Structures are given as structure tokens and as C-alpha cells.
mmCIF file of C-alpha atoms in Angstrom:
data_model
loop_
_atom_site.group_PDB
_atom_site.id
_atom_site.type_symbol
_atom_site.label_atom_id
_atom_site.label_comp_id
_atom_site.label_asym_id
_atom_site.label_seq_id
_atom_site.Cartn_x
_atom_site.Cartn_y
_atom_site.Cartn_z
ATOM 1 C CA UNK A 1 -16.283 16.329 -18.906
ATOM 2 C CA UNK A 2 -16.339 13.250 -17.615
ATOM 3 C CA UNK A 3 -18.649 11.730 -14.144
ATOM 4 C CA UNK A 4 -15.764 11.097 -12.473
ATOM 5 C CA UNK A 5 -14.188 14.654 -13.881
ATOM 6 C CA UNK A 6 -17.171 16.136 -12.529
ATOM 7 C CA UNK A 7 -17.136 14.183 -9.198
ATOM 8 C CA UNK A 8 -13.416 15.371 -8.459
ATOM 9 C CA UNK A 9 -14.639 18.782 -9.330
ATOM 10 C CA UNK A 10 -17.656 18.800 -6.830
ATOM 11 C CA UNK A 11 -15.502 17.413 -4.374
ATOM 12 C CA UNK A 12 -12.700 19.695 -4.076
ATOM 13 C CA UNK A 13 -14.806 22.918 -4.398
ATOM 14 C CA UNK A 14 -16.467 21.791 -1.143
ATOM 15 C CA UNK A 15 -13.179 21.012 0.073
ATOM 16 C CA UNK A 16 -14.335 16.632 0.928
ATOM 17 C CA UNK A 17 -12.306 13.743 -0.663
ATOM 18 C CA UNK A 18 -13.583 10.706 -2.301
ATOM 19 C CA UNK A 19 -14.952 7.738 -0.607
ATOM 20 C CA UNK A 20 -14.230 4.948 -2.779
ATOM 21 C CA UNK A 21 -16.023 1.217 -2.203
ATOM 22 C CA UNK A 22 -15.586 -1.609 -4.123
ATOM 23 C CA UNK A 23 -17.893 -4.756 -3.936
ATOM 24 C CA UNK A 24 -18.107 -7.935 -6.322
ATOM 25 C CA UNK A 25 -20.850 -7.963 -8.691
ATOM 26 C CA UNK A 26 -22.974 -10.445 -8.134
ATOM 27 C CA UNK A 27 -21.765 -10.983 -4.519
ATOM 28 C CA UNK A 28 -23.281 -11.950 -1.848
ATOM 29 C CA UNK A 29 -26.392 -12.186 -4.315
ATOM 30 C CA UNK A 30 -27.185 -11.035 -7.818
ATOM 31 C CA UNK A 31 -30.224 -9.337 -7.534
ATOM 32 C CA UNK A 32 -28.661 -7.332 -4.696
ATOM 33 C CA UNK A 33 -26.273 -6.067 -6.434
ATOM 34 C CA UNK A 34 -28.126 -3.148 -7.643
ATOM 35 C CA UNK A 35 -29.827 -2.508 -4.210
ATOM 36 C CA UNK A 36 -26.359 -2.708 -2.856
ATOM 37 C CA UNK A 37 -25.011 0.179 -5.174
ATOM 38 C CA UNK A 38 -27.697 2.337 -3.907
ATOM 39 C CA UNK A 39 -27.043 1.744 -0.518
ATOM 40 C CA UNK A 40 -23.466 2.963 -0.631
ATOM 41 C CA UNK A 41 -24.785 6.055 -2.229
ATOM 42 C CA UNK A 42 -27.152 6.899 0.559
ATOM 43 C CA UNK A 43 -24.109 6.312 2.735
ATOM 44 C CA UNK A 44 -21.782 8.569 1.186
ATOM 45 C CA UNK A 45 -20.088 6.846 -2.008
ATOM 46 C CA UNK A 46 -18.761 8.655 -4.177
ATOM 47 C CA UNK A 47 -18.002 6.468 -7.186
ATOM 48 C CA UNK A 48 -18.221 2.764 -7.125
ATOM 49 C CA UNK A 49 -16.283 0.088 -8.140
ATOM 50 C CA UNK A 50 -17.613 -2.470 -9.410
ATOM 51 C CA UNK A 51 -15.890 -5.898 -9.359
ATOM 52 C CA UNK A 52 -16.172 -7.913 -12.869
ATOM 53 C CA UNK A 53 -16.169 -11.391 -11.266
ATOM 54 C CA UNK A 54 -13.090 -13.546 -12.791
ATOM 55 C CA UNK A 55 -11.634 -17.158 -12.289
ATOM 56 C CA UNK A 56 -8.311 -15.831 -11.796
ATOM 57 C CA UNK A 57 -8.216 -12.398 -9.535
ATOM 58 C CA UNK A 58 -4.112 -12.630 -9.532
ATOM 59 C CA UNK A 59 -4.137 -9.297 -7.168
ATOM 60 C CA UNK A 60 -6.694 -10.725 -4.901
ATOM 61 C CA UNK A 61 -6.131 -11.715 -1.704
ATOM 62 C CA UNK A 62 -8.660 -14.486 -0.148
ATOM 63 C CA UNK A 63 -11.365 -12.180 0.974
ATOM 64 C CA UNK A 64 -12.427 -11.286 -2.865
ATOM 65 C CA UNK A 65 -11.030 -14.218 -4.399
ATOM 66 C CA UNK A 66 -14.053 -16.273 -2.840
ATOM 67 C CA UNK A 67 -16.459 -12.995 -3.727
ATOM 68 C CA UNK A 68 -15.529 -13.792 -7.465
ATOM 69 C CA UNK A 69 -15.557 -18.014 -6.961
ATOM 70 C CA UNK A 70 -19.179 -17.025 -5.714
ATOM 71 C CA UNK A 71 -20.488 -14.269 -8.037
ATOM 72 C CA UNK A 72 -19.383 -17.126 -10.947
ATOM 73 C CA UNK A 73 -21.065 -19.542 -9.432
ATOM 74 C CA UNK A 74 -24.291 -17.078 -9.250
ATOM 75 C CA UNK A 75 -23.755 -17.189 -13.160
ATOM 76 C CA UNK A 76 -22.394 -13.857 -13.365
ATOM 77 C CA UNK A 77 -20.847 -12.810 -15.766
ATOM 78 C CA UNK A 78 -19.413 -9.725 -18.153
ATOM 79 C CA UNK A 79 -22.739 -9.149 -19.748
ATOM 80 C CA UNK A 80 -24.475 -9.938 -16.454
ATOM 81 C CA UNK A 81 -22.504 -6.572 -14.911
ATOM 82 C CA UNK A 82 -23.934 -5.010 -17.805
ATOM 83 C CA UNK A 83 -26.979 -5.875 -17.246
ATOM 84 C CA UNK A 84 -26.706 -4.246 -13.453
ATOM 85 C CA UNK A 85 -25.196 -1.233 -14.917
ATOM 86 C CA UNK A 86 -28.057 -0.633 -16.321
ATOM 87 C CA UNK A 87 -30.777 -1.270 -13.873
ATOM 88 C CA UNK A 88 -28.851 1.465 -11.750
ATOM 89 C CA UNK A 89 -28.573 4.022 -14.339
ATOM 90 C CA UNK A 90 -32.249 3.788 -14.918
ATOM 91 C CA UNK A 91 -32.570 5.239 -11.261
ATOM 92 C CA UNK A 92 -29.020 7.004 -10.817
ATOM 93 C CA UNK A 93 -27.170 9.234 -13.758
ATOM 94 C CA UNK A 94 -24.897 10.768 -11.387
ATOM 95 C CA UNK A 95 -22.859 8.630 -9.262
ATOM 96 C CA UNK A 96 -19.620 7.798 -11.173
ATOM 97 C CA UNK A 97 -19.006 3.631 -11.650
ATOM 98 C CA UNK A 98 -16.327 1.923 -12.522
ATOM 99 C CA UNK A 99 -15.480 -1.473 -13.308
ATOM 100 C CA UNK A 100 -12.372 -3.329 -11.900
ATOM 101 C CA UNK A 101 -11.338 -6.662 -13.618
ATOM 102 C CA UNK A 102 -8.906 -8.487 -15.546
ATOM 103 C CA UNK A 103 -7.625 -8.322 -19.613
ATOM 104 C CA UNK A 104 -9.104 -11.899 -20.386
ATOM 105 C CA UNK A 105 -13.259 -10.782 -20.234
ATOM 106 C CA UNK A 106 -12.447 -7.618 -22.225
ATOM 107 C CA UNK A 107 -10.141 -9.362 -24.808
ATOM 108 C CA UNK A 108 -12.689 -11.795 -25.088
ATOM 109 C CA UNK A 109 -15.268 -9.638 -25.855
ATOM 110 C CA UNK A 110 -12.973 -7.471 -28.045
ATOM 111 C CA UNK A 111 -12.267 -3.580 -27.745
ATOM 112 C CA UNK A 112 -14.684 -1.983 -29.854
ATOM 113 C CA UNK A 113 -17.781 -4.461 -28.417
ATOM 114 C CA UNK A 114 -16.612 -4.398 -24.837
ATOM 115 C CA UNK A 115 -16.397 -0.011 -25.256
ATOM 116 C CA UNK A 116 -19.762 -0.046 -26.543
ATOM 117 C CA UNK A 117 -21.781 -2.349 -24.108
ATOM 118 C CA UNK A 118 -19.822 -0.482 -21.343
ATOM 119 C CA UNK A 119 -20.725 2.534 -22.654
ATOM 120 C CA UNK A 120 -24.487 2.380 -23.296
ATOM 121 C CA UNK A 121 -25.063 0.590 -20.111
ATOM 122 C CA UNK A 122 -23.725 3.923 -18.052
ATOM 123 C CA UNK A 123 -20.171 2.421 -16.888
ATOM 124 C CA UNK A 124 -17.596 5.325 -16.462
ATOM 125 C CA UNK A 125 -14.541 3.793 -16.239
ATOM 126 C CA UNK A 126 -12.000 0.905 -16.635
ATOM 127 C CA UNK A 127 -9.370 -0.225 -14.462
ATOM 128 C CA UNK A 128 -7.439 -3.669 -15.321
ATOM 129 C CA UNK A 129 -4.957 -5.335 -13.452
ATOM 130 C CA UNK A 130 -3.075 -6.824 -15.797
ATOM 131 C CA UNK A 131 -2.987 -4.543 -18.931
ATOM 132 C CA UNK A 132 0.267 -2.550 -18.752
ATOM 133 C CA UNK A 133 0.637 0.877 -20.552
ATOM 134 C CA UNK A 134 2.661 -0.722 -23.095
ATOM 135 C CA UNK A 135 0.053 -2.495 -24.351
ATOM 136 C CA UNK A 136 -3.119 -0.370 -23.980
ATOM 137 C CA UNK A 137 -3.002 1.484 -26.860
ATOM 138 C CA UNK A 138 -5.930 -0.344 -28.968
ATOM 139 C CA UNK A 139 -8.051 -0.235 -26.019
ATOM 140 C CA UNK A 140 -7.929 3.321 -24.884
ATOM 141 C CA UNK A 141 -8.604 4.237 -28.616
ATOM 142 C CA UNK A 142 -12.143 2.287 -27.875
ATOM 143 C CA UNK A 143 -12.647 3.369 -24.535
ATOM 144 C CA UNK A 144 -11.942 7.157 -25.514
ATOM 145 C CA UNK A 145 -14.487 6.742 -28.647
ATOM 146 C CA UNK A 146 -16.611 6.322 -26.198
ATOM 147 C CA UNK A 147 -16.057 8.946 -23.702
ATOM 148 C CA UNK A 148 -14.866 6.129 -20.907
ATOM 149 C CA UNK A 149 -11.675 6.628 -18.672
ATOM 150 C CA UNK A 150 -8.842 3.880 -18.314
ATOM 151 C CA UNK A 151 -7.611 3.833 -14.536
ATOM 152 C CA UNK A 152 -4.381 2.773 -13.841
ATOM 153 C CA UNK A 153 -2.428 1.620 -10.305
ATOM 154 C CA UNK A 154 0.575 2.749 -9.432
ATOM 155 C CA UNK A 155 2.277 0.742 -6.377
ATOM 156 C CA UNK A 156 5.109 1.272 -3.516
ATOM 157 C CA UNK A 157 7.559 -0.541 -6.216
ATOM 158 C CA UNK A 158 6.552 1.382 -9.411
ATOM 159 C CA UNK A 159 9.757 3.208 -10.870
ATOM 160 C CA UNK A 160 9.554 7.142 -11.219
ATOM 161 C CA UNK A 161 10.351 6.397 -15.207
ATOM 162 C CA UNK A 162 7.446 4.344 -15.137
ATOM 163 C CA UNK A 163 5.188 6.734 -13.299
ATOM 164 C CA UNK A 164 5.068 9.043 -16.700
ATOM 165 C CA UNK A 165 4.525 6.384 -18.909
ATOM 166 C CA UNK A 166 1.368 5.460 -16.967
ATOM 167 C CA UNK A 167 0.260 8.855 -15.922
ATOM 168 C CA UNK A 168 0.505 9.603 -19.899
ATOM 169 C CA UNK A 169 -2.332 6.802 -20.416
ATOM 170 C CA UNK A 170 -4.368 7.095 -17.896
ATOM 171 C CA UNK A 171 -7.370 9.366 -17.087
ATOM 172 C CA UNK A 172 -9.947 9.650 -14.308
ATOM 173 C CA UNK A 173 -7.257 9.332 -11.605
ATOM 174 C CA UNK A 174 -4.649 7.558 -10.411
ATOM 175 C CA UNK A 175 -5.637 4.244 -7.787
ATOM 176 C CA UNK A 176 -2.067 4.187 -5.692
ATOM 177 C CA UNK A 177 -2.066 0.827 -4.480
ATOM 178 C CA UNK A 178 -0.525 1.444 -0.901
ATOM 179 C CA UNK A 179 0.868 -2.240 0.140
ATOM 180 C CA UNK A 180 2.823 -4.553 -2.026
ATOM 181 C CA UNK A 181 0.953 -8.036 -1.548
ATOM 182 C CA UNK A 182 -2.701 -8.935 -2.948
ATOM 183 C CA UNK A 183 -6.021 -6.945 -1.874
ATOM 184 C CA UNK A 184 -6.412 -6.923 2.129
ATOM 185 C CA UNK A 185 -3.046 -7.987 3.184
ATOM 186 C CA UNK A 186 -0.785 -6.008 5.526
ATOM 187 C CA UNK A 187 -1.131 -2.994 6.919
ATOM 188 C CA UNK A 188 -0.843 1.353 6.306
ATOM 189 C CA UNK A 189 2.090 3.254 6.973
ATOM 190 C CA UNK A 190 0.603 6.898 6.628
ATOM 191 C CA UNK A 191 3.583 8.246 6.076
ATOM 192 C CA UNK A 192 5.033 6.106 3.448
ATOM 193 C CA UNK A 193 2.012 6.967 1.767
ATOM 194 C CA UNK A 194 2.009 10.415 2.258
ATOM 195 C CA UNK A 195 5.616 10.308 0.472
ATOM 196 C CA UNK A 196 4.300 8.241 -2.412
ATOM 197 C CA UNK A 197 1.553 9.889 -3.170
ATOM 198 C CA UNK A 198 3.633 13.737 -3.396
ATOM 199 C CA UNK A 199 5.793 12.210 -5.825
ATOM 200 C CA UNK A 200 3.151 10.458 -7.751
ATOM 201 C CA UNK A 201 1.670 14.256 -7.887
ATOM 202 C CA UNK A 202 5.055 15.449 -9.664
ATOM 203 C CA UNK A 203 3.948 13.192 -12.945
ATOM 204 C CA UNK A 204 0.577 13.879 -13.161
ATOM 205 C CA UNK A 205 -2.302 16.224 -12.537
ATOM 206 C CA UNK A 206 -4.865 13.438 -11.742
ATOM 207 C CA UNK A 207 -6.307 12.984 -8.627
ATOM 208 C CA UNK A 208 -4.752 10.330 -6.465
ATOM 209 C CA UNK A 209 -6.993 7.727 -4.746
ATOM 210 C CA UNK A 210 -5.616 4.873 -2.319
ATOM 211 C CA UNK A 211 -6.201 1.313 -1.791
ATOM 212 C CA UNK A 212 -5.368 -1.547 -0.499
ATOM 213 C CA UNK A 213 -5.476 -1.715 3.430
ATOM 214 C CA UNK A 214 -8.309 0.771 3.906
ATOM 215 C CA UNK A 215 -10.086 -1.589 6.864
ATOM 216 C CA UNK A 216 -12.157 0.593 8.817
ATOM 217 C CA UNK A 217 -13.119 4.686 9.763
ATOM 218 C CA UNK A 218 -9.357 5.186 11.164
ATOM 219 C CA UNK A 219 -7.420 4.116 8.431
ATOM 220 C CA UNK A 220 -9.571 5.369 5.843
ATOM 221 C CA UNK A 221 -8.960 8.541 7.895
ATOM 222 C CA UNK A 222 -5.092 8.631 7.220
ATOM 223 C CA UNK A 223 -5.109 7.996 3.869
ATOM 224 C CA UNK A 224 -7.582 10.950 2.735
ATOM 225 C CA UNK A 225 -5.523 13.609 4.784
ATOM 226 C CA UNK A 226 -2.758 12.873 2.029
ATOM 227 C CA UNK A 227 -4.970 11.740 -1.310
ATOM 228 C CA UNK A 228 -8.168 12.959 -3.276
ATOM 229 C CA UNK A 229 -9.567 9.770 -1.823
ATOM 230 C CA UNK A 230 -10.276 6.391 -0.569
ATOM 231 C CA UNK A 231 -10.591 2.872 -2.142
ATOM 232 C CA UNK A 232 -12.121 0.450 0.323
ATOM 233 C CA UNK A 233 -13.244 -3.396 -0.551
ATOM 234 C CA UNK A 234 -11.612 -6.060 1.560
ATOM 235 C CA UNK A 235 -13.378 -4.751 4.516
ATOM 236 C CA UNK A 236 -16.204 -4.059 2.914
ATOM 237 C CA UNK A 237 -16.808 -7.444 1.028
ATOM 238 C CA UNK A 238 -15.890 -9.220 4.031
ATOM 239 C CA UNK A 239 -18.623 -7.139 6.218
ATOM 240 C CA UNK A 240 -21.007 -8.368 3.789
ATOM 241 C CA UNK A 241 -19.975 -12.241 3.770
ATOM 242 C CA UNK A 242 -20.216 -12.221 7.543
ATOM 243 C CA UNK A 243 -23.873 -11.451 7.397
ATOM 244 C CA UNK A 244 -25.015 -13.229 4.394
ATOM 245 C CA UNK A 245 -23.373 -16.250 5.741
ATOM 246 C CA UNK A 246 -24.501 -16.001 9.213
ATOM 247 C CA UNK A 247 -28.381 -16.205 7.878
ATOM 248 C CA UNK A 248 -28.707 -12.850 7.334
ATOM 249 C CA UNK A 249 -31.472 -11.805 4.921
ATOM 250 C CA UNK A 250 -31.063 -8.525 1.920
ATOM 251 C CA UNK A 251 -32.645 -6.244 4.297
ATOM 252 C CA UNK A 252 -29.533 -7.125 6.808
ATOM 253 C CA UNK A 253 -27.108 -6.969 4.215
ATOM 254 C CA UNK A 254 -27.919 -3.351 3.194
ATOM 255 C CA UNK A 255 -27.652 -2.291 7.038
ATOM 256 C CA UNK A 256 -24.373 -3.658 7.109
ATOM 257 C CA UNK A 257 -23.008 -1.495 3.974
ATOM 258 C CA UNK A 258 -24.428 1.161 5.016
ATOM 259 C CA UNK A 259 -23.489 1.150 8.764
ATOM 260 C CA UNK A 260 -19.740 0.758 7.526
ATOM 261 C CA UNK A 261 -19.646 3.238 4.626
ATOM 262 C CA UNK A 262 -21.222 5.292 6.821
ATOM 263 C CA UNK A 263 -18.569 5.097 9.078
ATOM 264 C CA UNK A 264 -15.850 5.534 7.125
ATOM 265 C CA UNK A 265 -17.497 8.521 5.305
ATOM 266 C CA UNK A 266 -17.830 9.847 8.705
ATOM 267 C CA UNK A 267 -13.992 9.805 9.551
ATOM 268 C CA UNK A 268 -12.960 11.235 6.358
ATOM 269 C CA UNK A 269 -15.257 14.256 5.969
ATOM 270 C CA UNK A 270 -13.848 14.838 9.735
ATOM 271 C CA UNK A 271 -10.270 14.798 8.286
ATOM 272 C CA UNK A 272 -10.715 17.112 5.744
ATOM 273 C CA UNK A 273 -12.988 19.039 8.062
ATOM 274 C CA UNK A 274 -9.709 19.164 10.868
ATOM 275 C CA UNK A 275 -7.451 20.124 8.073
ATOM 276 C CA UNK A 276 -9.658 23.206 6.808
#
């Protein structure tokens, strides 16, 4: 069984949901990024996304676009999120990681090398934007040699047909993206949500995580009374710009991750504490 089988697992037998934060690797410094990723833990992550920084972030919206332009201009790279992987599994074998980025790094790299670097430097998952199901075949062979899972989105225009052709590729779970638009933009209507997510639950048994417009305790709130979780990284990324570019030092960045993912871990254990 997978970490992120196992997390899902844990979770539902004590009856909590999945808190979910995404941050940039090398953003708002490089060798934060590890101290960063163990900050969220204290404060109640459950996995992590990781952000492979790229030139082009199509489903970006401003927010992480300039968290990429600066993690590449902090010379990170691919190999570089390797490389932080790996620091944190020397002090962390549990917490579930995943890394969200786009086909060109991977294709670059090729499959079979991307699969194994992944692998032996403790990522979990995958999750890219822009690699349909149709054409995932050759690297889910690689990433299921190596015991890694391939998360896929599912958005508000995805067709039902659709839905089984992606819920027959994926594994982990399911990230429902819950606006149309780019990372950060608009905002949550619970109950179109609620609606997507029950039939997204007819085509798979995955767990179903949302994104996308998960801003603060509130709406992260909403979401996990009708999901297995939370994604939440425009907010969070932002939080951590403000202070880094306000003078703040590492020590003030840290306190401002964990004061929000505190937060919103806060407001969902309450929901799923209400609805017990």
C-alpha cells in the first residue's frame, strides 16, 4: 500500500479529512524549502504538494506563476526538487509528497529516469497538468514499476464519459479542480461542489480532494464537509510572498505557514467534528 493509500486509510478511521498544501519548490528560498515542508507537518499537513518550478505554469494564475519565475531564478530545478525530496525523507518517512508540474521536465528527463530519481528520493506521487489519459500510458508503466501514483484533475467542465477514462488511470485520488479559470481565481460555490464531487464518486472509488479557491479556514471548511480533502496553494504561496517580501527573515516565514495551516486545519477537523 501506498503513503498516500495509507494516509486516506488513517484518516477516515479517525473520521478527519485531508489537509492538502501546496507551495513552490524553491520559493520564497531554496534552502527553506525543506524547513518549510516540516512546518506544514507540525501544522497539520497531511500530504504535500510540491510545486516542480516551470517556465510555463499554463493553469497558473499570477500568484504561482511568479513563485515558479522565482524558484527558476533561485536555479531550481527538476533535480534540485530531488535533491529536497531527499533531505526531508532523511528526517520524515511518513508524510505522503507529491509533485505537481508540467509534461516538458518529465519528458525531458524521460519515463524510466524521471520514475527512478522520483522514486529513490521518497516522492509519492505525480500529478501533471497537461498529460491527458490518452497519452499516459508509457508513463504510468514507469511510475507503477516503481510503486508511485499518477494523480489526475477532474474539473466543473469534464464530461461524465471522460470521468471513467481518467478514473481508470489514475491512483492516489482524484484532485477535483472546483473553478474553471487558472489557480486562485474566482470563488466556491459549496454546493456546486458538493454535486460534482457525488458524481465524480459514481466513477471511481478514490478519494476526492478539492482545489482551486481554497483561500482561508472558511472555505477550506466547505469543501471538506463534501470531499476526503483539501488542496490549498494560492493562499498559501501568497502568505508567504507577503512576508518574505516585506523583509521578513526564515524564522518569519515558518510562523506564517504555520499560523495559516494551522488555521485551516483548525476549521476542517471542526467540520468533520460537527458532522460526526
Amino acid at each position: 500500500m501506498s503513503r498516500i493509500a495509507e494516509c486516506f486509510t488513517d484518516l477516515r478511521a479517525r473520521g478527519r479529512k485531508a489537509v492538502i498544501p501546496y507551495i513552490v519548490a524553491g520559493d520564497p528560498g531554496v534552502e527553506l524549502t525543506v524547513e518549510l515542508m516540516f512546518a506544514l507537518v507540525e501544522s497539520g499537513a497531511d500530504i504535500i504538494e510540491l510545486g516542480v518550478p516551470f517556465s510555463d505554469p499554463m493553469s497558473e494564475g499570477p500568484v504561482i506563476q511568479r513563485a515558479h519565475e522565482r524558484a527558476l531564478e533561485r536555479g531550481m530545478r527538476l533535480r534540485g526538487v530531488f535533491d529536497v525530496m531527499s533531505e526531508f525523507r532523511k528526517h520524515n518517512q511518513k508524510t505522503p509528497v507529491l509533485l505537481m508540474g508540467y509534461a516538458n521536465p518529465v519528458e525531458h528527463m524521460g519515463h524510466a529516469q524521471f520514475a527512478d530519481h522520483a522514486a529513490a528520493s521518497g516522492v509519492d506521487a505525480l500529478l501533471t497538468v497537461d498529460i491527458p489519459p490518452e497519452e499516459v500510458e508509457g508513463l504510468n508503466r514507469e511510475l507503477r514499476r516503481v510503486g508511485m501514483d499518477n494523480i489526475f484533475l477532474i474539473a466543473p467542465t469534464t464530461p461524465v464519459d471522460r470521468m471513467d477514462r481518467i478514473a481508470e488511470e489514475a491512483s492516489g485520488f482524484i484532485y477535483y479542480v472546483s473553478l474553471k479559470g487558472v489557480t486562485g481565481a474566482g470563488n466556491l460555490d459549496r454546493e456546486a461542489v458538493a454535486r460534482s464531487v457525488a458524481e465524480i464518486r459514481t466513477h471511481t472509488t478514490l478519494p476526492i480532494c478539492v482545489g482551486f479557491g481554497i483561500k482561508d479556514g472558511p472555505s477550506a471548511a466547505a469543501v471538506a464537509a463534501v470531499s476526503d480533502g483539501v488542496v490549498m496553494g494560492s493562499a498559501l504561496v501568497q502568505r508567504l510572498a507577503d512576508v518574505a517580501e516585506a523583509g521578513g527573515d526564515d524564522a518569519a516565514v515558518l510562523v506564517a505557514a504555520r499560523e495559516l495551516l494551522g488555521d485551516i486545519r483548525e476549521h476542517v477537523d471542526s467540520t468533520a467534528s460537527n458532522a460526526a
